[in-house]
Amino acid sequence: MDNPALGASPSRTQEVSRGVLWPLSGFSIDTLPEWLIWIVLVVEVGVRIAVLGIIPGNRRPATAMAWLLAIFFIPAIALPLFLLIGTNKLSRRRQDRQRVINEALLKATSHMDLTDHLLACGEQLRGTITLNRNLGAFPIHEGNHLRLLGEYEDAFEWMVEAIDSAQEYVHVLFYIMGDDPHYAGPVFDAMERAADRGVTVRLLYDHMGTMRVKGYRRLRRRLKASRIQHHAVLPVRPLKRRFSRLDLRNHRKIVVVDGERALTGSTNLIEPHYHRPSAVRSGRRWVELNVVASGPVVTGLDIVFASDWYTETEENIAERLGIDLQEDEDARGGSLVQVVPSGPGFPDENNLRLFNDLLYNAVHRVVICTPYLVPDDSLLYAVTGAAHRGVEVTLLVSERADQAVVHHAQQSYYEGLLEAGVRIHRYPAPDVLHAKFMLIDQDTMVIGSSNMDMRSFSLNLEVTLLIIDAAMVEQTDAVLAQYMEVSRPLTLEQWRQRPLRVRYLDNVCRLTAGLQ
């Protein structure tokens, strides 16, 4: 019998609801009618059963488990978040357009055989080329002439000179843009001059990446007042019917002039402090590395730009590109280069598969220079596996990344890497080493826009160049030597002595890496 002093005892339904429903509801339901509690109970159980069969589909097990744990323990937050950003693929419309482009490219280049130079390479390297061809559709070509631009100002000076020389068209794509009088401003001036003299200037920029920059509205007004054809890529338009995950971004950096000259690499179209007052106060600059090119690689970069233009604007500019596939096929000498596009428009993680393949094929040394290293299990095993089999593996990262969560997530991997024999060097703060390249042995390298993190593998549209050329590797080694001269080595003993609070933050932030 109920004790009047304690009040009426709760019904069996209310007792069950307290044990099951509280995570989803987030509020007390004791006062709800019993019939309503049963409805919520059915929904609660139904949601849990549904997510068990939905979330693991086509996801890494670690990613699926992270989402499931979040939804089971903090569903009121995690479930809406999953519905908002739980899929890492572009819309079906964009994926269909990318597939059409890949099929057309494969058909147009299906007659191209491996060059004699490539046939002299090892069987494993030829396998890497075939992997890239099947995933990203681009063949490999020799006849490319490449040059590194290691100083921040060099890339902007090159862009101004190249755009001022344009006769037919200029194609520009950047993740981040910001106007200023000394760096990006002169590039915008050159684009405006080119457009005014009748050159077709097409400009793409990532909406989310650029809209966060101070002065964005002023830049938009400048572009609208010019003859530059410009579009925001993957625009955030919550009121539009066409919706995709908010953090799917176009992270590529490409400049092509008349189909003859091109630039790609790590830099954005912005001054070296990235318009951040805190960076100006601390003296922090972003350290970049870019490559400028002529030869068949320009065709590949131009096609990547054209595919982004097509998916964003529905305008097919393929026939207006300065492309001569026969000339590309006949090119000889110079560097062997293959363009490798990647991103959520592709069914596979093209850049991750390339990096892993190269790591497993390395014989003597591997150098990884990246601002963000948050690997998935496959990349982590590839890096540590190379070190365990006697390959000299060197990792060069920033002492302090510009994003706190990524900084701590990255640090959570250092102990395991050091234990495996990976040598870690940290570029001194306050600067951010933003260069992105990997060297394999003495004749192979990759360079481009891709970081070594799961965002670049799954969420960002990236472009990477695979280069087979000992002379280019030697050029990059010279830049690397400059970085290493000022960097500080990190030892296992030193790292194990870090404060407990830092270790705790590292491990907590590592959990967020799984929510992709």
Short mmCIF file of C-alpha atoms in Angstrom, two decimals:
data_model
loop_
_atom_site.label_atom_id
_atom_site.label_comp_id
_atom_site.label_asym_id
_atom_site.label_seq_id
_atom_site.Cartn_x
_atom_site.Cartn_y
_atom_site.Cartn_z
CA MET A 1 0.00 0.00 0.00
CA ASP A 2 1.26 3.52 -0.81
CA ASN A 3 2.77 5.50 2.01
CA PRO A 4 0.84 8.82 2.23
CA ALA A 5 3.88 10.54 3.69
CA LEU A 6 5.86 9.78 0.58
CA GLY A 7 3.08 10.45 -1.93
CA ALA A 8 1.74 8.05 -4.53
CA SER A 9 4.31 5.67 -5.95
CA PRO A 10 5.09 6.08 -9.66
CA SER A 11 3.52 3.78 -12.17
CA ARG A 12 5.54 1.00 -13.80
CA THR A 13 5.53 2.99 -17.06
CA GLN A 14 7.05 6.01 -15.32
CA GLU A 15 9.74 3.85 -13.71
CA VAL A 16 10.67 2.39 -17.10
CA SER A 17 10.68 5.82 -18.67
CA ARG A 18 13.10 7.16 -16.11
CA GLY A 19 15.58 4.42 -16.95
CA VAL A 20 15.19 4.61 -20.71
CA LEU A 21 13.86 7.96 -21.77
CA TRP A 22 15.88 10.51 -19.88
CA PRO A 23 18.80 10.62 -22.37
CA LEU A 24 16.57 11.39 -25.34
CA SER A 25 14.04 13.67 -23.69
CA GLY A 26 16.44 15.83 -21.73
CA PHE A 27 13.69 16.84 -19.32
CA SER A 28 11.44 15.33 -16.64
CA ILE A 29 8.51 13.35 -17.99
CA ASP A 30 7.01 12.21 -14.70
CA THR A 31 4.11 14.60 -15.13
CA LEU A 32 3.21 13.44 -18.65
CA PRO A 33 0.13 11.26 -19.24
CA GLU A 34 0.91 7.59 -19.28
CA TRP A 35 -0.23 7.17 -22.89
CA LEU A 36 2.18 9.90 -23.99
CA ILE A 37 5.03 8.29 -22.07
CA TRP A 38 4.41 5.07 -23.97
CA ILE A 39 4.56 6.94 -27.30
CA VAL A 40 7.87 8.54 -26.34
CA LEU A 41 9.12 5.15 -25.13
CA VAL A 42 8.34 3.59 -28.51
CA VAL A 43 10.07 6.47 -30.30
CA GLU A 44 13.09 6.16 -28.01
CA VAL A 45 13.52 2.45 -28.58
CA GLY A 46 12.76 2.85 -32.29
CA VAL A 47 15.43 5.52 -32.70
CA ARG A 48 18.02 3.37 -30.96
CA ILE A 49 17.23 0.35 -33.07
CA ALA A 50 17.18 2.44 -36.25
CA VAL A 51 20.55 4.11 -35.71
CA LEU A 52 22.17 0.74 -35.01
CA GLY A 53 21.35 -0.28 -38.57
CA ILE A 54 21.76 3.08 -40.29
CA ILE A 55 24.89 4.74 -38.93
CA PRO A 56 27.42 1.91 -39.54
CA GLY A 57 26.52 1.80 -43.23
CA ASN A 58 29.54 2.76 -45.40
CA ARG A 59 31.37 4.40 -42.48
CA ARG A 60 34.57 3.57 -40.68
CA PRO A 61 33.82 1.45 -37.60
CA ALA A 62 35.45 4.06 -35.33
CA THR A 63 33.34 6.83 -36.87
CA ALA A 64 30.16 4.79 -36.57
CA MET A 65 30.92 3.93 -32.93
CA ALA A 66 31.60 7.59 -32.08
CA TRP A 67 28.23 8.63 -33.51
CA LEU A 68 26.39 5.75 -31.81
CA LEU A 69 27.92 6.53 -28.42
CA ALA A 70 27.08 10.20 -28.81
CA ILE A 71 23.48 9.47 -29.76
CA PHE A 72 23.01 6.93 -26.96
CA PHE A 73 24.47 9.17 -24.24
CA ILE A 74 23.60 12.72 -25.37
CA PRO A 75 20.88 12.14 -27.97
CA ALA A 76 19.19 15.50 -27.51
CA ILE A 77 22.39 17.05 -28.93
CA ALA A 78 23.93 14.29 -31.02
CA LEU A 79 20.84 13.17 -32.97
CA PRO A 80 20.07 16.63 -34.45
CA LEU A 81 23.80 17.07 -35.09
CA PHE A 82 23.94 13.75 -36.98
CA LEU A 83 20.91 14.72 -39.07
CA LEU A 84 22.70 17.99 -39.90
CA ILE A 85 26.24 16.79 -40.61
CA GLY A 86 26.04 13.01 -40.46
CA THR A 87 26.58 12.37 -44.16
CA ASN A 88 29.95 13.15 -45.72
CA LYS A 89 28.84 13.05 -49.35
CA LEU A 90 27.78 15.81 -51.66
CA SER A 91 24.25 15.92 -52.98
CA ARG A 92 23.25 13.28 -55.51
CA ARG A 93 23.12 15.99 -58.17
CA ARG A 94 26.76 16.97 -57.58
CA GLN A 95 27.92 13.36 -57.41
CA ASP A 96 26.19 12.60 -60.72
CA ARG A 97 27.94 15.54 -62.37
CA GLN A 98 31.33 14.42 -61.05
CA ARG A 99 30.70 10.92 -62.37
CA VAL A 100 29.82 12.29 -65.83
CA ILE A 101 33.06 14.30 -65.86
CA ASN A 102 35.16 11.29 -64.81
CA GLU A 103 33.60 9.07 -67.47
CA ALA A 104 34.18 11.68 -70.18
CA LEU A 105 37.81 12.14 -69.11
CA LEU A 106 38.49 8.41 -69.05
CA LYS A 107 36.97 8.03 -72.50
CA ALA A 108 38.96 10.95 -73.95
CA THR A 109 42.26 9.61 -72.58
CA SER A 110 41.64 5.87 -72.88
CA HIS A 111 44.17 5.57 -75.74
CA MET A 112 47.03 7.01 -73.70
CA ASP A 113 49.60 4.39 -72.71
CA LEU A 114 52.25 4.57 -70.03
CA THR A 115 55.26 6.53 -71.21
CA ASP A 116 58.58 4.79 -71.74
CA HIS A 117 59.94 6.70 -68.76
CA LEU A 118 57.22 5.34 -66.49
CA LEU A 119 57.66 1.80 -67.78
CA ALA A 120 61.20 1.99 -66.43
CA CYS A 121 59.81 2.60 -62.92
CA GLY A 122 59.17 -0.19 -60.48
CA GLU A 123 56.06 -2.33 -60.60
CA GLN A 124 54.78 -0.94 -57.30
CA LEU A 125 54.96 2.66 -58.49
CA ARG A 126 53.15 1.72 -61.68
CA GLY A 127 50.48 0.22 -59.47
CA THR A 128 50.12 3.54 -57.65
CA ILE A 129 49.65 5.32 -60.98
CA THR A 130 46.97 2.84 -61.98
CA LEU A 131 45.24 3.31 -58.63
CA ASN A 132 45.08 7.07 -59.16
CA ARG A 133 43.89 6.61 -62.72
CA ASN A 134 41.03 4.36 -61.69
CA LEU A 135 39.95 6.59 -58.80
CA GLY A 136 40.52 10.08 -60.16
CA ALA A 137 40.48 9.44 -63.94
CA PHE A 138 43.64 11.39 -64.82
CA PRO A 139 46.54 9.79 -66.71
CA ILE A 140 50.16 10.54 -65.89
CA HIS A 141 52.25 12.67 -68.28
CA GLU A 142 55.83 13.69 -68.68
CA GLY A 143 56.84 16.97 -70.30
CA ASN A 144 55.99 19.06 -67.23
CA HIS A 145 58.19 21.90 -66.05
CA LEU A 146 57.77 22.67 -62.35
CA ARG A 147 59.14 25.24 -59.94
CA LEU A 148 58.57 25.61 -56.21
CA LEU A 149 57.60 28.95 -54.65
CA GLY A 150 58.77 28.86 -51.05
CA GLU A 151 58.34 32.50 -50.05
CA TYR A 152 54.87 33.80 -49.24
CA GLU A 153 55.19 36.82 -51.52
CA ASP A 154 56.38 34.75 -54.49
CA ALA A 155 53.00 33.16 -55.14
CA PHE A 156 51.21 36.51 -55.26
CA GLU A 157 53.84 38.08 -57.50
CA TRP A 158 53.55 35.09 -59.86
CA MET A 159 49.75 35.40 -59.96
CA VAL A 160 49.87 39.10 -60.81
CA GLU A 161 52.43 38.58 -63.58
CA ALA A 162 50.65 35.54 -65.04
CA ILE A 163 47.19 37.15 -65.00
CA ASP A 164 48.54 40.33 -66.58
CA SER A 165 49.90 38.19 -69.43
CA ALA A 166 46.59 36.37 -70.03
CA GLN A 167 45.15 36.46 -73.54
CA GLU A 168 42.11 34.14 -73.40
CA TYR A 169 41.07 33.22 -69.88
CA VAL A 170 42.00 33.09 -66.22
CA HIS A 171 40.66 30.46 -63.80
CA VAL A 172 41.05 31.04 -60.06
CA LEU A 173 39.86 28.82 -57.20
CA PHE A 174 40.67 29.31 -53.52
CA TYR A 175 39.31 28.09 -50.22
CA ILE A 176 39.88 31.41 -48.44
CA MET A 177 40.05 34.90 -49.96
CA GLY A 178 40.46 38.30 -48.37
CA ASP A 179 41.23 41.68 -49.86
CA ASP A 180 44.23 43.72 -48.72
CA PRO A 181 46.51 46.33 -50.35
CA HIS A 182 49.73 44.30 -50.48
CA TYR A 183 49.03 40.61 -51.22
CA ALA A 184 45.58 39.60 -52.46
CA GLY A 185 44.59 43.12 -53.49
CA PRO A 186 47.09 43.31 -56.38
CA VAL A 187 45.84 39.90 -57.59
CA PHE A 188 42.25 41.17 -57.66
CA ASP A 189 43.55 44.28 -59.46
CA ALA A 190 45.16 42.03 -62.10
CA MET A 191 41.94 40.02 -62.52
CA GLU A 192 39.96 43.23 -62.99
CA ARG A 193 42.46 44.52 -65.55
CA ALA A 194 42.26 41.23 -67.44
CA ALA A 195 38.45 41.25 -67.44
CA ASP A 196 38.38 44.87 -68.60
CA ARG A 197 40.55 44.06 -71.63
CA GLY A 198 38.27 41.20 -72.68
CA VAL A 199 39.88 38.20 -71.00
CA THR A 200 37.36 35.79 -69.47
CA VAL A 201 38.05 35.65 -65.74
CA ARG A 202 36.28 32.95 -63.75
CA LEU A 203 36.65 32.97 -59.97
CA LEU A 204 35.45 30.35 -57.48
CA TYR A 205 35.82 30.59 -53.72
CA ASP A 206 34.55 28.45 -50.89
CA HIS A 207 31.59 30.18 -49.28
CA MET A 208 32.14 29.12 -45.68
CA GLY A 209 35.91 29.47 -45.85
CA THR A 210 35.74 33.02 -47.21
CA MET A 211 32.65 34.45 -45.52
CA ARG A 212 34.36 34.17 -42.12
CA VAL A 213 37.17 36.52 -43.20
CA LYS A 214 36.99 40.09 -42.02
CA GLY A 215 35.97 42.34 -44.92
CA TYR A 216 33.95 39.67 -46.76
CA ARG A 217 31.03 41.98 -47.57
CA ARG A 218 33.41 44.61 -48.93
CA LEU A 219 35.07 41.98 -51.11
CA ARG A 220 31.67 40.84 -52.38
CA ARG A 221 30.81 44.42 -53.38
CA ARG A 222 34.13 44.70 -55.21
CA LEU A 223 33.51 41.50 -57.16
CA LYS A 224 29.94 42.50 -58.06
CA ALA A 225 31.20 45.83 -59.40
CA SER A 226 33.78 44.10 -61.64
CA ARG A 227 33.54 42.05 -64.84
CA ILE A 228 34.91 39.00 -63.05
CA GLN A 229 32.58 35.99 -63.26
CA HIS A 230 32.51 34.82 -59.66
CA HIS A 231 30.62 32.22 -57.66
CA ALA A 232 30.69 30.95 -54.10
CA VAL A 233 31.25 27.20 -53.96
CA LEU A 234 29.01 25.03 -51.77
CA PRO A 235 27.08 28.07 -50.54
CA VAL A 236 25.41 27.85 -47.16
CA ARG A 237 21.76 28.50 -47.94
CA PRO A 238 19.60 26.92 -45.23
CA LEU A 239 16.37 28.21 -46.77
CA LYS A 240 17.05 26.59 -50.14
CA ARG A 241 15.76 23.13 -50.96
CA ARG A 242 19.19 21.96 -52.14
CA PHE A 243 20.95 21.17 -48.89
CA SER A 244 24.24 19.46 -48.18
CA ARG A 245 26.33 19.02 -45.07
CA LEU A 246 27.47 22.44 -43.84
CA ASP A 247 31.09 21.43 -43.33
CA LEU A 248 31.66 19.92 -46.78
CA ARG A 249 34.08 22.43 -48.23
CA ASN A 250 36.11 23.08 -51.38
CA HIS A 251 39.67 23.33 -50.07
CA ARG A 252 41.43 23.41 -53.46
CA LYS A 253 43.87 26.12 -54.56
CA ILE A 254 44.20 26.47 -58.34
CA VAL A 255 45.18 29.24 -60.75
CA VAL A 256 45.27 28.51 -64.50
CA VAL A 257 46.13 31.07 -67.19
CA ASP A 258 45.25 30.36 -70.85
CA GLY A 259 45.63 26.63 -70.25
CA GLU A 260 49.40 27.11 -70.36
CA ARG A 261 50.50 28.04 -66.84
CA ALA A 262 49.19 26.98 -63.45
CA LEU A 263 49.74 27.29 -59.71
CA THR A 264 48.63 24.99 -56.93
CA GLY A 265 49.73 24.21 -53.39
CA SER A 266 48.90 25.31 -49.87
CA THR A 267 48.39 29.06 -50.06
CA ASN A 268 45.08 30.90 -49.93
CA LEU A 269 44.35 34.23 -51.57
CA ILE A 270 44.91 36.23 -48.39
CA GLU A 271 47.68 38.06 -46.59
CA PRO A 272 50.04 36.04 -44.33
CA HIS A 273 48.22 36.86 -41.06
CA TYR A 274 44.90 35.63 -42.54
CA HIS A 275 43.18 38.84 -41.45
CA ARG A 276 43.28 37.70 -37.83
CA PRO A 277 44.02 40.49 -35.31
CA SER A 278 45.39 37.92 -32.85
CA ALA A 279 47.88 36.76 -35.49
CA VAL A 280 49.01 40.32 -36.11
CA ARG A 281 49.48 40.94 -32.38
CA SER A 282 51.49 37.75 -31.86
CA GLY A 283 53.45 38.05 -35.11
CA ARG A 284 52.02 34.77 -36.40
CA ARG A 285 52.37 34.13 -40.13
CA TRP A 286 51.32 31.20 -42.27
CA VAL A 287 54.26 29.52 -44.03
CA GLU A 288 53.24 28.19 -47.46
CA LEU A 289 54.67 26.12 -50.29
CA ASN A 290 53.32 26.19 -53.84
CA VAL A 291 54.31 24.84 -57.23
CA VAL A 292 53.94 26.57 -60.59
CA ALA A 293 53.82 24.51 -63.73
CA SER A 294 53.64 24.35 -67.49
CA GLY A 295 52.96 21.25 -69.54
CA PRO A 296 50.23 18.58 -69.43
CA VAL A 297 49.65 19.01 -65.68
CA VAL A 298 48.04 22.37 -66.48
CA THR A 299 45.38 20.51 -68.48
CA GLY A 300 44.58 18.38 -65.44
CA LEU A 301 44.27 21.36 -63.11
CA ASP A 302 42.15 23.19 -65.70
CA ILE A 303 39.78 20.22 -65.92
CA VAL A 304 39.48 20.10 -62.12
CA PHE A 305 38.54 23.79 -62.13
CA ALA A 306 36.08 23.25 -64.98
CA SER A 307 34.44 20.38 -63.11
CA ASP A 308 33.97 22.58 -60.04
CA TRP A 309 32.61 25.37 -62.25
CA TYR A 310 30.17 22.94 -63.85
CA THR A 311 28.91 21.46 -60.58
CA GLU A 312 28.39 24.92 -59.14
CA THR A 313 26.98 26.84 -62.12
CA GLU A 314 25.71 24.09 -64.48
CA GLU A 315 27.79 25.76 -67.22
CA ASN A 316 29.98 23.34 -69.18
CA ILE A 317 33.11 25.23 -70.23
CA ALA A 318 35.07 22.16 -71.39
CA GLU A 319 35.10 23.21 -75.06
CA ARG A 320 36.45 26.64 -74.11
CA LEU A 321 39.52 25.33 -72.34
CA GLY A 322 42.92 25.58 -74.00
CA ILE A 323 43.35 21.80 -74.06
CA ASP A 324 45.24 19.76 -76.64
CA LEU A 325 45.28 16.12 -75.51
CA GLN A 326 47.49 15.07 -78.41
CA GLU A 327 50.06 17.70 -77.49
CA ASP A 328 49.94 16.49 -73.89
CA GLU A 329 50.47 12.90 -75.01
CA ASP A 330 53.43 13.86 -77.20
CA ALA A 331 55.17 15.91 -74.48
CA ARG A 332 58.55 14.58 -73.42
CA GLY A 333 61.17 15.39 -70.81
CA GLY A 334 60.64 17.27 -67.57
CA SER A 335 58.70 15.80 -64.67
CA LEU A 336 56.20 12.97 -64.63
CA VAL A 337 53.06 14.35 -62.97
CA GLN A 338 49.60 12.99 -62.26
CA VAL A 339 46.71 15.11 -61.01
CA VAL A 340 44.70 13.46 -58.23
CA PRO A 341 41.40 15.16 -57.33
CA SER A 342 39.58 13.95 -54.24
CA GLY A 343 36.64 14.79 -52.05
CA PRO A 344 33.05 13.90 -51.19
CA GLY A 345 32.09 13.97 -54.87
CA PHE A 346 34.06 10.73 -55.33
CA PRO A 347 32.97 7.36 -53.94
CA ASP A 348 36.47 6.69 -52.54
CA GLU A 349 38.95 8.73 -50.55
CA ASN A 350 41.39 9.18 -53.42
CA ASN A 351 44.04 11.17 -51.53
CA LEU A 352 44.08 8.83 -48.52
CA ARG A 353 44.49 5.79 -50.76
CA LEU A 354 47.35 7.49 -52.60
CA PHE A 355 49.16 8.41 -49.37
CA ASN A 356 48.76 4.92 -47.92
CA ASP A 357 49.96 3.28 -51.12
CA LEU A 358 53.10 5.41 -51.23
CA LEU A 359 53.84 4.78 -47.56
CA TYR A 360 53.61 1.02 -48.00
CA ASN A 361 55.90 1.22 -51.05
CA ALA A 362 58.58 3.38 -49.36
CA VAL A 363 62.00 1.75 -49.06
CA HIS A 364 64.44 4.26 -47.61
CA ARG A 365 62.72 7.37 -46.25
CA VAL A 366 59.43 9.20 -45.85
CA VAL A 367 59.01 12.88 -45.03
CA ILE A 368 55.56 14.22 -44.16
CA CYS A 369 55.08 17.96 -43.82
CA THR A 370 51.55 18.92 -42.82
CA PRO A 371 49.82 21.50 -40.63
CA TYR A 372 47.24 18.97 -39.44
CA LEU A 373 47.92 15.28 -38.76
CA VAL A 374 44.77 13.55 -37.51
CA PRO A 375 45.02 10.16 -39.24
CA ASP A 376 42.50 7.38 -39.49
CA ASP A 377 43.64 3.89 -38.55
CA SER A 378 44.76 3.04 -42.09
CA LEU A 379 47.11 6.04 -42.35
CA LEU A 380 48.37 5.59 -38.80
CA TYR A 381 49.24 1.96 -39.54
CA ALA A 382 50.89 2.92 -42.83
CA VAL A 383 53.11 5.53 -41.15
CA THR A 384 54.07 3.41 -38.15
CA GLY A 385 54.40 0.31 -40.33
CA ALA A 386 56.96 2.11 -42.50
CA ALA A 387 58.93 3.07 -39.39
CA HIS A 388 58.78 -0.48 -37.99
CA ARG A 389 60.20 -1.98 -41.18
CA GLY A 390 63.22 0.32 -41.05
CA VAL A 391 62.16 3.24 -43.24
CA GLU A 392 63.37 6.59 -41.91
CA VAL A 393 60.10 8.44 -41.25
CA THR A 394 60.17 12.16 -40.43
CA LEU A 395 57.10 14.18 -39.50
CA LEU A 396 57.25 17.96 -39.62
CA VAL A 397 54.35 19.81 -37.98
CA SER A 398 53.68 23.15 -36.32
CA GLU A 399 54.52 23.53 -32.66
CA ARG A 400 51.08 25.08 -32.23
CA ALA A 401 48.32 24.68 -34.81
CA ASP A 402 45.93 27.54 -35.46
CA GLN A 403 42.90 25.45 -34.40
CA ALA A 404 42.85 24.39 -30.73
CA VAL A 405 40.80 21.20 -31.11
CA VAL A 406 42.85 19.99 -34.07
CA HIS A 407 46.05 20.92 -32.23
CA HIS A 408 45.20 18.72 -29.26
CA ALA A 409 43.77 15.90 -31.40
CA GLN A 410 47.01 15.87 -33.39
CA GLN A 411 49.15 15.75 -30.27
CA SER A 412 47.30 12.66 -29.04
CA TYR A 413 49.07 10.64 -31.75
CA TYR A 414 52.61 11.76 -30.95
CA GLU A 415 53.42 9.17 -28.30
CA GLY A 416 52.45 6.23 -30.51
CA LEU A 417 54.36 7.68 -33.44
CA LEU A 418 57.48 8.27 -31.37
CA GLU A 419 57.30 4.76 -29.92
CA ALA A 420 57.21 3.38 -33.47
CA GLY A 421 60.38 5.28 -34.35
CA VAL A 422 58.91 8.24 -36.23
CA ARG A 423 61.04 11.37 -35.86
CA ILE A 424 58.88 14.39 -35.05
CA HIS A 425 60.07 17.97 -35.57
CA ARG A 426 57.96 20.98 -34.67
CA TYR A 427 58.09 24.29 -36.51
CA PRO A 428 58.33 27.01 -33.85
CA ALA A 429 55.36 29.06 -32.74
CA PRO A 430 53.87 31.54 -33.32
CA ASP A 431 54.10 30.69 -37.05
CA VAL A 432 51.89 28.06 -38.69
CA LEU A 433 53.70 25.71 -41.07
CA HIS A 434 50.91 25.36 -43.65
CA ALA A 435 52.96 23.64 -46.39
CA LYS A 436 51.60 20.24 -47.43
CA PHE A 437 53.89 17.69 -49.07
CA MET A 438 55.24 14.18 -48.70
CA LEU A 439 58.56 12.84 -49.98
CA ILE A 440 59.06 9.15 -50.72
CA ASP A 441 62.66 7.98 -51.13
CA GLN A 442 64.61 10.21 -53.55
CA ASP A 443 62.41 10.44 -56.63
CA THR A 444 58.72 10.62 -55.65
CA MET A 445 56.65 13.29 -53.93
CA VAL A 446 53.15 14.63 -53.52
CA ILE A 447 52.19 18.26 -53.03
CA GLY A 448 48.87 20.06 -53.06
CA SER A 449 46.04 21.29 -50.87
CA SER A 450 45.41 18.15 -48.80
CA ASN A 451 46.23 17.91 -45.13
CA MET A 452 46.84 14.58 -43.40
CA ASP A 453 43.58 14.55 -41.50
CA MET A 454 40.17 12.97 -41.84
CA ARG A 455 38.61 16.28 -42.85
CA SER A 456 40.81 16.39 -45.96
CA PHE A 457 40.13 12.73 -46.66
CA SER A 458 36.34 12.72 -46.23
CA LEU A 459 34.90 16.25 -46.16
CA ASN A 460 37.05 18.55 -48.30
CA LEU A 461 37.43 18.74 -52.05
CA GLU A 462 41.21 18.61 -52.55
CA VAL A 463 43.71 18.41 -55.39
CA THR A 464 47.08 16.70 -55.15
CA LEU A 465 49.97 16.28 -57.58
CA LEU A 466 51.92 13.05 -57.68
CA ILE A 467 55.38 13.93 -59.02
CA ILE A 468 58.05 11.45 -60.09
CA ASP A 469 61.23 13.44 -60.58
CA ALA A 470 64.46 13.33 -58.55
CA ALA A 471 65.21 16.97 -59.41
CA MET A 472 61.89 18.15 -57.94
CA VAL A 473 62.47 16.07 -54.82
CA GLU A 474 65.87 17.71 -54.52
CA GLN A 475 64.24 21.16 -54.78
CA THR A 476 61.80 20.22 -52.04
CA ASP A 477 64.60 18.86 -49.88
CA ALA A 478 66.21 22.31 -50.02
CA VAL A 479 63.00 23.89 -48.72
CA LEU A 480 62.71 21.15 -46.11
CA ALA A 481 66.23 21.91 -44.91
CA GLN A 482 65.18 25.51 -44.23
CA TYR A 483 62.19 24.31 -42.21
CA MET A 484 64.28 21.79 -40.27
CA GLU A 485 66.95 24.35 -39.44
CA VAL A 486 64.53 26.30 -37.24
CA SER A 487 62.39 23.37 -36.05
CA ARG A 488 62.82 21.57 -32.76
CA PRO A 489 62.97 17.76 -32.44
CA LEU A 490 60.54 16.11 -30.05
CA THR A 491 61.71 13.10 -28.03
CA LEU A 492 59.61 10.39 -26.45
CA GLU A 493 60.96 11.15 -22.96
CA GLN A 494 60.19 14.83 -23.37
CA TRP A 495 56.67 14.13 -24.60
CA ARG A 496 55.86 11.76 -21.76
CA GLN A 497 56.63 14.54 -19.29
CA ARG A 498 53.93 16.87 -20.61
CA PRO A 499 51.39 18.07 -18.01
CA LEU A 500 48.45 15.82 -17.16
CA ARG A 501 45.95 18.50 -18.21
CA VAL A 502 47.52 18.62 -21.71
CA ARG A 503 47.35 14.84 -21.99
CA TYR A 504 43.67 14.97 -20.93
CA LEU A 505 42.82 17.64 -23.51
CA ASP A 506 44.66 15.72 -26.21
CA ASN A 507 42.66 12.57 -25.52
CA VAL A 508 39.31 14.37 -25.30
CA CYS A 509 39.90 16.21 -28.59
CA ARG A 510 40.97 12.95 -30.23
CA LEU A 511 37.41 11.69 -29.76
CA THR A 512 36.06 14.45 -32.00
CA ALA A 513 38.11 13.11 -34.92
CA GLY A 514 35.70 10.21 -35.23
CA LEU A 515 32.63 12.35 -35.82
CA GLN A 516 33.08 12.53 -39.61
#
